[in-house]
């Protein structure tokens, strides 16, 4: 939140000084897949909700308002505000991370430091699900008395591997597009829609099969994001490397 506040402070300063960069309502159809996969990438935190909910003492996360609705409402509001005002101020020069657009001043560096600290302390929360899945498939090969040390070593190896991948691609925007297109379009949209159809098939799909049509629409969006987003992301990687 400190970084959010500092970033908004600079955007207000740029607006007051009339240093707003020119922007356009749209960059054409060719950038639609890039926008779509970036939005899908922003959903990546949703993958930790169910596992964390299963570990809660009082998992009252559904309902009105409920933990899920409150938290997602806050997240969506922050994303929308930062995206809207960030693009208004920085326009076409907006970077993959808006902190890249901040000047090289002490206050701006503090914002970048807060972002780094937030990622450092919350990274393994986002990595909770793959760690749990992988550990269940490998813990039988080790003695129970070594479980803790093996888990620590495995997590360190995984973090180093992910860090090397991040460092090997200097263009953060392109890697966000690629990850969003390949992984979150399938895991976040397509597969949940298919599972919803399977689970509710015998009990009915609602009046006029509205649930079926809703899921088919989501599956269409997922396939479109997967194909077009992957194509443009790979094309940008090849173009950038040349």
PDB file of C-alpha atoms in Angstrom:
ATOM      1  CA  UNK A   1       0.000   0.000   0.000  1.00  0.00           C
ATOM      2  CA  UNK A   2       2.941   2.333   0.614  1.00  0.00           C
ATOM      3  CA  UNK A   3       4.137   1.740  -2.942  1.00  0.00           C
ATOM      4  CA  UNK A   4       0.603   2.334  -4.243  1.00  0.00           C
ATOM      5  CA  UNK A   5       0.449   5.627  -2.376  1.00  0.00           C
ATOM      6  CA  UNK A   6       3.833   6.802  -3.663  1.00  0.00           C
ATOM      7  CA  UNK A   7       2.966   5.832  -7.234  1.00  0.00           C
ATOM      8  CA  UNK A   8      -0.332   7.718  -7.083  1.00  0.00           C
ATOM      9  CA  UNK A   9       1.543  10.691  -5.615  1.00  0.00           C
ATOM     10  CA  UNK A  10       3.833  10.834  -8.649  1.00  0.00           C
ATOM     11  CA  UNK A  11       0.924  10.431 -11.048  1.00  0.00           C
ATOM     12  CA  UNK A  12      -0.839  13.359  -9.388  1.00  0.00           C
ATOM     13  CA  UNK A  13       2.365  15.439  -9.601  1.00  0.00           C
ATOM     14  CA  UNK A  14       2.728  14.660 -13.313  1.00  0.00           C
ATOM     15  CA  UNK A  15      -0.911  15.584 -13.884  1.00  0.00           C
ATOM     16  CA  UNK A  16      -0.598  18.902 -12.020  1.00  0.00           C
ATOM     17  CA  UNK A  17       2.596  19.779 -13.922  1.00  0.00           C
ATOM     18  CA  UNK A  18       0.879  18.848 -17.188  1.00  0.00           C
ATOM     19  CA  UNK A  19       3.533  16.244 -17.964  1.00  0.00           C
ATOM     20  CA  UNK A  20       0.987  13.649 -19.020  1.00  0.00           C
ATOM     21  CA  UNK A  21       2.123  11.526 -21.967  1.00  0.00           C
ATOM     22  CA  UNK A  22      -0.150  11.250 -25.029  1.00  0.00           C
ATOM     23  CA  UNK A  23      -2.386   8.212 -24.914  1.00  0.00           C
ATOM     24  CA  UNK A  24      -4.975   6.594 -27.153  1.00  0.00           C
ATOM     25  CA  UNK A  25      -8.232   4.890 -26.355  1.00  0.00           C
ATOM     26  CA  UNK A  26      -7.012   1.825 -28.204  1.00  0.00           C
ATOM     27  CA  UNK A  27      -3.943   0.703 -30.118  1.00  0.00           C
ATOM     28  CA  UNK A  28      -5.964  -1.405 -32.500  1.00  0.00           C
ATOM     29  CA  UNK A  29      -7.101  -4.996 -32.638  1.00  0.00           C
ATOM     30  CA  UNK A  30      -3.525  -6.308 -32.643  1.00  0.00           C
ATOM     31  CA  UNK A  31      -3.065  -5.310 -28.995  1.00  0.00           C
ATOM     32  CA  UNK A  32      -6.332  -6.901 -27.828  1.00  0.00           C
ATOM     33  CA  UNK A  33      -4.701 -10.316 -27.112  1.00  0.00           C
ATOM     34  CA  UNK A  34      -1.951  -8.582 -25.145  1.00  0.00           C
ATOM     35  CA  UNK A  35      -4.509  -6.745 -23.043  1.00  0.00           C
ATOM     36  CA  UNK A  36      -6.536  -9.903 -22.498  1.00  0.00           C
ATOM     37  CA  UNK A  37      -3.644 -12.087 -21.347  1.00  0.00           C
ATOM     38  CA  UNK A  38      -2.367  -9.316 -19.061  1.00  0.00           C
ATOM     39  CA  UNK A  39      -5.773  -9.155 -17.377  1.00  0.00           C
ATOM     40  CA  UNK A  40      -5.816 -12.944 -17.080  1.00  0.00           C
ATOM     41  CA  UNK A  41      -2.329 -12.860 -15.569  1.00  0.00           C
ATOM     42  CA  UNK A  42      -3.635 -10.479 -12.909  1.00  0.00           C
ATOM     43  CA  UNK A  43      -5.984 -13.269 -11.778  1.00  0.00           C
ATOM     44  CA  UNK A  44      -3.070 -15.496 -10.722  1.00  0.00           C
ATOM     45  CA  UNK A  45      -3.726 -14.902  -7.019  1.00  0.00           C
ATOM     46  CA  UNK A  46      -7.087 -16.658  -7.302  1.00  0.00           C
ATOM     47  CA  UNK A  47      -5.264 -19.992  -7.392  1.00  0.00           C
ATOM     48  CA  UNK A  48      -4.321 -19.672  -3.721  1.00  0.00           C
ATOM     49  CA  UNK A  49      -7.818 -18.868  -2.460  1.00  0.00           C
ATOM     50  CA  UNK A  50      -9.232 -22.406  -2.272  1.00  0.00           C
ATOM     51  CA  UNK A  51      -6.166 -24.032  -0.625  1.00  0.00           C
ATOM     52  CA  UNK A  52      -5.916 -21.203   1.905  1.00  0.00           C
ATOM     53  CA  UNK A  53      -9.666 -21.402   2.543  1.00  0.00           C
ATOM     54  CA  UNK A  54      -9.363 -25.113   3.274  1.00  0.00           C
ATOM     55  CA  UNK A  55      -6.739 -24.305   5.912  1.00  0.00           C
ATOM     56  CA  UNK A  56      -8.793 -21.568   7.614  1.00  0.00           C
ATOM     57  CA  UNK A  57     -10.261 -22.171  11.067  1.00  0.00           C
ATOM     58  CA  UNK A  58     -13.468 -20.356  10.095  1.00  0.00           C
ATOM     59  CA  UNK A  59     -13.639 -20.448   6.292  1.00  0.00           C
ATOM     60  CA  UNK A  60     -16.572 -18.056   5.867  1.00  0.00           C
ATOM     61  CA  UNK A  61     -15.232 -16.714   2.614  1.00  0.00           C
ATOM     62  CA  UNK A  62     -18.424 -17.016   0.556  1.00  0.00           C
ATOM     63  CA  UNK A  63     -21.633 -15.129   1.057  1.00  0.00           C
ATOM     64  CA  UNK A  64     -22.559 -11.515   1.481  1.00  0.00           C
ATOM     65  CA  UNK A  65     -20.179  -9.879   1.833  1.00  0.00           C
ATOM     66  CA  UNK A  66     -17.751 -12.677   2.788  1.00  0.00           C
ATOM     67  CA  UNK A  67     -13.968 -12.688   2.753  1.00  0.00           C
ATOM     68  CA  UNK A  68     -13.786 -13.617  -0.942  1.00  0.00           C
ATOM     69  CA  UNK A  69     -16.080 -10.823  -2.143  1.00  0.00           C
ATOM     70  CA  UNK A  70     -14.441  -8.192   0.047  1.00  0.00           C
ATOM     71  CA  UNK A  71     -10.871  -9.139  -0.865  1.00  0.00           C
ATOM     72  CA  UNK A  72     -11.549  -9.485  -4.588  1.00  0.00           C
ATOM     73  CA  UNK A  73     -13.482  -6.210  -4.581  1.00  0.00           C
ATOM     74  CA  UNK A  74     -10.478  -4.418  -3.079  1.00  0.00           C
ATOM     75  CA  UNK A  75      -8.065  -6.084  -5.503  1.00  0.00           C
ATOM     76  CA  UNK A  76     -10.178  -5.262  -8.563  1.00  0.00           C
ATOM     77  CA  UNK A  77     -10.592  -1.649  -7.435  1.00  0.00           C
ATOM     78  CA  UNK A  78      -6.840  -1.206  -6.942  1.00  0.00           C
ATOM     79  CA  UNK A  79      -6.042  -2.836 -10.283  1.00  0.00           C
ATOM     80  CA  UNK A  80      -8.606  -0.700 -12.108  1.00  0.00           C
ATOM     81  CA  UNK A  81      -7.473   2.542 -10.478  1.00  0.00           C
ATOM     82  CA  UNK A  82      -3.775   1.890 -11.068  1.00  0.00           C
ATOM     83  CA  UNK A  83      -4.342   0.767 -14.654  1.00  0.00           C
ATOM     84  CA  UNK A  84      -6.658   3.656 -15.538  1.00  0.00           C
ATOM     85  CA  UNK A  85      -4.636   6.486 -14.027  1.00  0.00           C
ATOM     86  CA  UNK A  86      -1.317   4.873 -14.926  1.00  0.00           C
ATOM     87  CA  UNK A  87      -2.228   4.732 -18.599  1.00  0.00           C
ATOM     88  CA  UNK A  88      -3.711   8.231 -18.446  1.00  0.00           C
ATOM     89  CA  UNK A  89      -0.449   9.663 -17.088  1.00  0.00           C
ATOM     90  CA  UNK A  90       2.182   7.572 -18.887  1.00  0.00           C
ATOM     91  CA  UNK A  91       0.268   6.634 -22.026  1.00  0.00           C
ATOM     92  CA  UNK A  92       2.083   4.457 -24.533  1.00  0.00           C
ATOM     93  CA  UNK A  93       5.295   4.721 -22.481  1.00  0.00           C
ATOM     94  CA  UNK A  94       3.772   2.714 -19.611  1.00  0.00           C
ATOM     95  CA  UNK A  95       6.068  -0.180 -18.687  1.00  0.00           C
ATOM     96  CA  UNK A  96       5.273  -3.754 -17.655  1.00  0.00           C
ATOM     97  CA  UNK A  97       5.568  -2.584 -14.048  1.00  0.00           C
ATOM     98  CA  UNK A  98       4.446   0.975 -13.491  1.00  0.00           C
ATOM     99  CA  UNK A  99       7.267   1.539 -11.003  1.00  0.00           C
ATOM    100  CA  UNK A 100       9.636   1.491 -13.996  1.00  0.00           C
ATOM    101  CA  UNK A 101       8.060   4.799 -15.050  1.00  0.00           C
ATOM    102  CA  UNK A 102       8.927   6.507 -11.770  1.00  0.00           C
ATOM    103  CA  UNK A 103      11.938   8.867 -11.691  1.00  0.00           C
ATOM    104  CA  UNK A 104      15.263   7.994 -10.066  1.00  0.00           C
ATOM    105  CA  UNK A 105      14.499   9.790  -6.829  1.00  0.00           C
ATOM    106  CA  UNK A 106      14.704   8.595  -3.234  1.00  0.00           C
ATOM    107  CA  UNK A 107      10.932   8.456  -2.808  1.00  0.00           C
ATOM    108  CA  UNK A 108      10.487   6.527  -6.044  1.00  0.00           C
ATOM    109  CA  UNK A 109      13.272   4.130  -5.069  1.00  0.00           C
ATOM    110  CA  UNK A 110      11.466   3.575  -1.767  1.00  0.00           C
ATOM    111  CA  UNK A 111       8.363   2.554  -3.715  1.00  0.00           C
ATOM    112  CA  UNK A 112      10.398   0.082  -5.747  1.00  0.00           C
ATOM    113  CA  UNK A 113      11.922  -1.248  -2.541  1.00  0.00           C
ATOM    114  CA  UNK A 114       8.460  -1.780  -1.056  1.00  0.00           C
ATOM    115  CA  UNK A 115       7.416  -3.722  -4.150  1.00  0.00           C
ATOM    116  CA  UNK A 116      10.532  -5.881  -3.909  1.00  0.00           C
ATOM    117  CA  UNK A 117       9.895  -6.546  -0.220  1.00  0.00           C
ATOM    118  CA  UNK A 118       6.252  -7.419  -0.878  1.00  0.00           C
ATOM    119  CA  UNK A 119       7.226  -9.888  -3.601  1.00  0.00           C
ATOM    120  CA  UNK A 120       9.962 -11.352  -1.404  1.00  0.00           C
ATOM    121  CA  UNK A 121       7.635 -12.025   1.535  1.00  0.00           C
ATOM    122  CA  UNK A 122       4.578 -13.179  -0.443  1.00  0.00           C
ATOM    123  CA  UNK A 123       6.176 -15.089  -3.319  1.00  0.00           C
ATOM    124  CA  UNK A 124       5.913 -18.482  -1.627  1.00  0.00           C
ATOM    125  CA  UNK A 125       2.254 -17.848  -0.808  1.00  0.00           C
ATOM    126  CA  UNK A 126       1.607 -17.645  -4.541  1.00  0.00           C
ATOM    127  CA  UNK A 127       3.786 -20.739  -4.942  1.00  0.00           C
ATOM    128  CA  UNK A 128       1.789 -22.614  -2.280  1.00  0.00           C
ATOM    129  CA  UNK A 129      -0.257 -24.776  -4.644  1.00  0.00           C
ATOM    130  CA  UNK A 130       2.553 -26.167  -6.859  1.00  0.00           C
ATOM    131  CA  UNK A 131       4.664 -26.784  -3.753  1.00  0.00           C
ATOM    132  CA  UNK A 132       1.866 -28.775  -2.121  1.00  0.00           C
ATOM    133  CA  UNK A 133       1.211 -30.815  -5.262  1.00  0.00           C
ATOM    134  CA  UNK A 134       4.873 -31.592  -5.858  1.00  0.00           C
ATOM    135  CA  UNK A 135       5.504 -32.449  -2.194  1.00  0.00           C
ATOM    136  CA  UNK A 136       2.644 -34.951  -2.115  1.00  0.00           C
ATOM    137  CA  UNK A 137       4.220 -36.769  -5.046  1.00  0.00           C
ATOM    138  CA  UNK A 138       7.719 -36.883  -3.585  1.00  0.00           C
ATOM    139  CA  UNK A 139       7.444 -37.115   0.222  1.00  0.00           C
ATOM    140  CA  UNK A 140       7.101 -40.926   0.167  1.00  0.00           C
ATOM    141  CA  UNK A 141      10.691 -41.194  -1.056  1.00  0.00           C
ATOM    142  CA  UNK A 142      12.110 -39.663   2.137  1.00  0.00           C
ATOM    143  CA  UNK A 143      12.139 -40.536   5.798  1.00  0.00           C
ATOM    144  CA  UNK A 144       9.650 -38.514   7.908  1.00  0.00           C
ATOM    145  CA  UNK A 145      12.466 -37.193  10.099  1.00  0.00           C
ATOM    146  CA  UNK A 146      13.946 -35.423   7.056  1.00  0.00           C
ATOM    147  CA  UNK A 147      10.663 -33.891   5.848  1.00  0.00           C
ATOM    148  CA  UNK A 148      11.404 -30.350   7.051  1.00  0.00           C
ATOM    149  CA  UNK A 149      14.912 -30.123   5.646  1.00  0.00           C
ATOM    150  CA  UNK A 150      13.853 -31.693   2.332  1.00  0.00           C
ATOM    151  CA  UNK A 151      10.958 -29.240   1.998  1.00  0.00           C
ATOM    152  CA  UNK A 152      13.283 -26.303   2.691  1.00  0.00           C
ATOM    153  CA  UNK A 153      15.809 -27.501   0.113  1.00  0.00           C
ATOM    154  CA  UNK A 154      13.076 -28.135  -2.461  1.00  0.00           C
ATOM    155  CA  UNK A 155      11.597 -24.673  -1.947  1.00  0.00           C
ATOM    156  CA  UNK A 156      15.024 -23.050  -2.291  1.00  0.00           C
ATOM    157  CA  UNK A 157      15.648 -24.915  -5.553  1.00  0.00           C
ATOM    158  CA  UNK A 158      12.222 -23.879  -6.885  1.00  0.00           C
ATOM    159  CA  UNK A 159      12.779 -20.216  -5.973  1.00  0.00           C
ATOM    160  CA  UNK A 160      16.219 -20.192  -7.614  1.00  0.00           C
ATOM    161  CA  UNK A 161      14.755 -21.784 -10.746  1.00  0.00           C
ATOM    162  CA  UNK A 162      11.964 -19.200 -10.999  1.00  0.00           C
ATOM    163  CA  UNK A 163      14.415 -16.363 -10.318  1.00  0.00           C
ATOM    164  CA  UNK A 164      16.750 -17.525 -13.089  1.00  0.00           C
ATOM    165  CA  UNK A 165      13.830 -17.601 -15.528  1.00  0.00           C
ATOM    166  CA  UNK A 166      12.827 -14.061 -14.527  1.00  0.00           C
ATOM    167  CA  UNK A 167      16.390 -12.764 -14.908  1.00  0.00           C
ATOM    168  CA  UNK A 168      16.872 -14.424 -18.289  1.00  0.00           C
ATOM    169  CA  UNK A 169      14.044 -12.398 -19.860  1.00  0.00           C
ATOM    170  CA  UNK A 170      14.678  -8.646 -19.520  1.00  0.00           C
ATOM    171  CA  UNK A 171      11.301  -7.700 -21.040  1.00  0.00           C
ATOM    172  CA  UNK A 172       8.867  -8.175 -18.153  1.00  0.00           C
ATOM    173  CA  UNK A 173       5.841  -7.308 -20.280  1.00  0.00           C
ATOM    174  CA  UNK A 174       6.491 -10.120 -22.734  1.00  0.00           C
ATOM    175  CA  UNK A 175       6.930 -12.783 -20.059  1.00  0.00           C
ATOM    176  CA  UNK A 176       3.702 -11.611 -18.386  1.00  0.00           C
ATOM    177  CA  UNK A 177       1.886 -11.967 -21.705  1.00  0.00           C
ATOM    178  CA  UNK A 178       3.330 -15.430 -22.320  1.00  0.00           C
ATOM    179  CA  UNK A 179       2.590 -16.793 -18.845  1.00  0.00           C
ATOM    180  CA  UNK A 180      -0.906 -15.339 -18.876  1.00  0.00           C
ATOM    181  CA  UNK A 181      -1.636 -16.758 -22.317  1.00  0.00           C
ATOM    182  CA  UNK A 182      -0.381 -20.296 -21.710  1.00  0.00           C
ATOM    183  CA  UNK A 183      -1.036 -21.031 -18.067  1.00  0.00           C
ATOM    184  CA  UNK A 184      -3.798 -18.816 -16.733  1.00  0.00           C
ATOM    185  CA  UNK A 185      -6.020 -19.012 -19.798  1.00  0.00           C
ATOM    186  CA  UNK A 186      -6.139 -22.792 -19.295  1.00  0.00           C
ATOM    187  CA  UNK A 187      -5.863 -23.158 -15.511  1.00  0.00           C
ATOM    188  CA  UNK A 188      -7.819 -20.025 -14.666  1.00  0.00           C
ATOM    189  CA  UNK A 189     -10.556 -20.063 -17.320  1.00  0.00           C
ATOM    190  CA  UNK A 190     -10.829 -23.166 -19.507  1.00  0.00           C
ATOM    191  CA  UNK A 191     -10.443 -25.984 -16.968  1.00  0.00           C
ATOM    192  CA  UNK A 192     -12.719 -24.402 -14.295  1.00  0.00           C
ATOM    193  CA  UNK A 193     -15.431 -23.913 -16.933  1.00  0.00           C
ATOM    194  CA  UNK A 194     -15.162 -27.561 -18.020  1.00  0.00           C
ATOM    195  CA  UNK A 195     -15.269 -28.761 -14.407  1.00  0.00           C
ATOM    196  CA  UNK A 196     -18.331 -26.623 -13.692  1.00  0.00           C
ATOM    197  CA  UNK A 197     -20.157 -28.271 -16.595  1.00  0.00           C
ATOM    198  CA  UNK A 198     -19.164 -31.766 -15.436  1.00  0.00           C
ATOM    199  CA  UNK A 199     -20.120 -31.178 -11.796  1.00  0.00           C
ATOM    200  CA  UNK A 200     -23.539 -29.690 -12.606  1.00  0.00           C
ATOM    201  CA  UNK A 201     -24.394 -31.925 -15.568  1.00  0.00           C
ATOM    202  CA  UNK A 202     -26.608 -34.369 -13.629  1.00  0.00           C
ATOM    203  CA  UNK A 203     -28.213 -31.730 -11.391  1.00  0.00           C
ATOM    204  CA  UNK A 204     -29.076 -29.464 -14.284  1.00  0.00           C
ATOM    205  CA  UNK A 205     -27.430 -26.497 -15.915  1.00  0.00           C
ATOM    206  CA  UNK A 206     -30.003 -23.921 -14.919  1.00  0.00           C
ATOM    207  CA  UNK A 207     -32.924 -22.321 -16.711  1.00  0.00           C
ATOM    208  CA  UNK A 208     -32.451 -22.580 -20.484  1.00  0.00           C
ATOM    209  CA  UNK A 209     -29.037 -24.152 -19.754  1.00  0.00           C
ATOM    210  CA  UNK A 210     -27.618 -20.728 -18.919  1.00  0.00           C
ATOM    211  CA  UNK A 211     -24.729 -22.274 -17.012  1.00  0.00           C
ATOM    212  CA  UNK A 212     -23.694 -24.250 -20.101  1.00  0.00           C
ATOM    213  CA  UNK A 213     -23.704 -21.187 -22.359  1.00  0.00           C
ATOM    214  CA  UNK A 214     -21.851 -19.163 -19.740  1.00  0.00           C
ATOM    215  CA  UNK A 215     -19.116 -21.774 -19.502  1.00  0.00           C
ATOM    216  CA  UNK A 216     -18.904 -22.138 -23.277  1.00  0.00           C
ATOM    217  CA  UNK A 217     -18.374 -18.388 -23.544  1.00  0.00           C
ATOM    218  CA  UNK A 218     -15.610 -18.533 -20.926  1.00  0.00           C
ATOM    219  CA  UNK A 219     -14.001 -21.446 -22.776  1.00  0.00           C
ATOM    220  CA  UNK A 220     -14.090 -19.443 -26.009  1.00  0.00           C
ATOM    221  CA  UNK A 221     -12.348 -16.513 -24.308  1.00  0.00           C
ATOM    222  CA  UNK A 222      -9.739 -18.907 -22.892  1.00  0.00           C
ATOM    223  CA  UNK A 223      -8.991 -20.499 -26.273  1.00  0.00           C
ATOM    224  CA  UNK A 224      -8.790 -17.084 -27.944  1.00  0.00           C
ATOM    225  CA  UNK A 225      -6.395 -15.816 -25.276  1.00  0.00           C
ATOM    226  CA  UNK A 226      -4.314 -18.988 -25.463  1.00  0.00           C
ATOM    227  CA  UNK A 227      -3.864 -18.975 -29.244  1.00  0.00           C
ATOM    228  CA  UNK A 228      -3.602 -15.268 -30.007  1.00  0.00           C
ATOM    229  CA  UNK A 229      -1.775 -14.318 -26.809  1.00  0.00           C
ATOM    230  CA  UNK A 230       0.842 -17.037 -27.215  1.00  0.00           C
ATOM    231  CA  UNK A 231       1.417 -16.093 -30.857  1.00  0.00           C
ATOM    232  CA  UNK A 232       1.965 -12.397 -30.140  1.00  0.00           C
ATOM    233  CA  UNK A 233       4.063 -13.065 -27.018  1.00  0.00           C
ATOM    234  CA  UNK A 234       6.390 -15.454 -28.861  1.00  0.00           C
ATOM    235  CA  UNK A 235       6.564 -13.017 -31.783  1.00  0.00           C
ATOM    236  CA  UNK A 236       7.581 -10.217 -29.405  1.00  0.00           C
ATOM    237  CA  UNK A 237      10.227 -12.449 -27.825  1.00  0.00           C
ATOM    238  CA  UNK A 238      11.713 -13.280 -31.223  1.00  0.00           C
ATOM    239  CA  UNK A 239      11.545  -9.666 -32.396  1.00  0.00           C
ATOM    240  CA  UNK A 240      13.109  -8.407 -29.172  1.00  0.00           C
ATOM    241  CA  UNK A 241      15.956 -10.923 -29.296  1.00  0.00           C
ATOM    242  CA  UNK A 242      16.789  -9.817 -32.825  1.00  0.00           C
TER     243      UNK A 242
END
